[in-house]
Amino acid sequence: MLTLKIVSPERIEFTGEVESVKVPGTQGSFEILTGHAPIISTLQKGVVEFDGQQVEILGGFVEVQQNEVSLCVEKTE
């Protein structure tokens, strides 16, 4: 399991345990699974998907470290 935290300038959008996270990286979309190598990447406009949920974003950053995924994003209105 992964611990996911999605934060926008307005509030904490989501925090909890998830199986996987798919993000719109600036070099292409990629999926984060348990045991993913540490990474920091920029995100472009698109959809973050996790456990059947979707969050539309304008961009941001993702950091993965020791099964903890942190997204700092700007959401669409």
mmCIF file of C-alpha atoms in Angstrom:
data_model
loop_
_atom_site.group_PDB
_atom_site.id
_atom_site.type_symbol
_atom_site.label_atom_id
_atom_site.label_comp_id
_atom_site.label_asym_id
_atom_site.label_seq_id
_atom_site.Cartn_x
_atom_site.Cartn_y
_atom_site.Cartn_z
ATOM 1 C CA MET A 1 0.000 0.000 0.000
ATOM 2 C CA LEU A 2 0.958 3.590 -0.601
ATOM 3 C CA THR A 3 0.273 6.590 1.611
ATOM 4 C CA LEU A 4 -1.040 9.355 -0.653
ATOM 5 C CA LYS A 5 -1.326 13.032 0.248
ATOM 6 C CA ILE A 6 -2.644 15.560 -2.271
ATOM 7 C CA VAL A 7 -2.282 19.213 -1.269
ATOM 8 C CA SER A 8 -3.471 22.321 -3.123
ATOM 9 C CA PRO A 9 -2.994 25.970 -2.110
ATOM 10 C CA GLU A 10 -6.558 25.961 -0.749
ATOM 11 C CA ARG A 11 -6.554 22.765 1.359
ATOM 12 C CA ILE A 12 -5.563 19.137 1.749
ATOM 13 C CA GLU A 13 -7.489 17.466 -1.075
ATOM 14 C CA PHE A 14 -6.891 13.844 -0.045
ATOM 15 C CA THR A 15 -4.903 11.793 2.421
ATOM 16 C CA GLY A 16 -5.071 8.042 2.822
ATOM 17 C CA GLU A 17 -3.909 4.582 1.781
ATOM 18 C CA VAL A 18 -4.142 3.626 -1.906
ATOM 19 C CA GLU A 19 -3.063 0.732 -4.145
ATOM 20 C CA SER A 20 -1.611 2.895 -6.946
ATOM 21 C CA VAL A 21 -1.480 6.456 -8.289
ATOM 22 C CA LYS A 22 -1.362 7.515 -11.947
ATOM 23 C CA VAL A 23 -0.088 11.055 -12.574
ATOM 24 C CA PRO A 24 0.305 13.281 -15.678
ATOM 25 C CA GLY A 25 4.084 13.845 -15.693
ATOM 26 C CA THR A 26 5.502 16.492 -18.010
ATOM 27 C CA GLN A 27 7.412 13.727 -19.840
ATOM 28 C CA GLY A 28 4.300 11.524 -19.989
ATOM 29 C CA SER A 29 1.894 9.853 -17.600
ATOM 30 C CA PHE A 30 3.252 7.257 -15.187
ATOM 31 C CA GLU A 31 1.935 4.987 -12.483
ATOM 32 C CA ILE A 32 3.309 4.699 -8.957
ATOM 33 C CA LEU A 33 3.032 1.328 -7.231
ATOM 34 C CA THR A 34 4.242 -0.008 -3.878
ATOM 35 C CA GLY A 35 8.054 -0.152 -3.856
ATOM 36 C CA HIS A 36 8.487 2.590 -6.490
ATOM 37 C CA ALA A 37 11.957 4.124 -6.606
ATOM 38 C CA PRO A 38 12.319 7.578 -5.015
ATOM 39 C CA ILE A 39 11.474 10.310 -7.509
ATOM 40 C CA ILE A 40 10.566 13.982 -7.776
ATOM 41 C CA SER A 41 8.785 15.027 -10.963
ATOM 42 C CA THR A 42 6.826 17.948 -12.361
ATOM 43 C CA LEU A 43 3.216 17.458 -13.378
ATOM 44 C CA GLN A 44 1.288 18.980 -16.246
ATOM 45 C CA LYS A 45 -2.413 19.620 -16.771
ATOM 46 C CA GLY A 46 -4.337 16.371 -16.592
ATOM 47 C CA VAL A 47 -5.947 13.873 -14.259
ATOM 48 C CA VAL A 48 -4.521 12.197 -11.157
ATOM 49 C CA GLU A 49 -6.114 8.748 -10.750
ATOM 50 C CA PHE A 50 -6.106 6.601 -7.600
ATOM 51 C CA ASP A 51 -8.379 3.772 -6.428
ATOM 52 C CA GLY A 52 -11.197 4.685 -8.814
ATOM 53 C CA GLN A 53 -11.075 8.395 -7.969
ATOM 54 C CA GLN A 54 -9.953 11.236 -10.227
ATOM 55 C CA VAL A 55 -8.676 14.741 -9.501
ATOM 56 C CA GLU A 56 -8.199 17.218 -12.361
ATOM 57 C CA ILE A 57 -5.101 19.388 -11.988
ATOM 58 C CA LEU A 58 -3.474 22.291 -13.827
ATOM 59 C CA GLY A 59 0.039 21.210 -12.791
ATOM 60 C CA GLY A 60 2.303 20.683 -9.821
ATOM 61 C CA PHE A 61 4.887 18.315 -8.372
ATOM 62 C CA VAL A 62 5.005 14.732 -7.126
ATOM 63 C CA GLU A 63 7.495 13.236 -4.679
ATOM 64 C CA VAL A 64 7.763 9.508 -3.955
ATOM 65 C CA GLN A 65 9.822 8.177 -1.073
ATOM 66 C CA GLN A 66 9.457 4.914 0.895
ATOM 67 C CA ASN A 67 5.875 4.225 -0.267
ATOM 68 C CA GLU A 68 4.787 7.785 0.554
ATOM 69 C CA VAL A 69 3.453 9.816 -2.364
ATOM 70 C CA SER A 70 3.085 13.588 -1.935
ATOM 71 C CA LEU A 71 1.438 15.725 -4.592
ATOM 72 C CA CYS A 72 1.477 19.518 -4.471
ATOM 73 C CA VAL A 73 -0.982 20.563 -7.161
ATOM 74 C CA GLU A 74 -3.009 23.424 -8.529
ATOM 75 C CA LYS A 75 -6.554 22.214 -9.124
ATOM 76 C CA THR A 76 -8.940 23.237 -11.871
ATOM 77 C CA GLU A 77 -12.001 25.214 -10.794
#
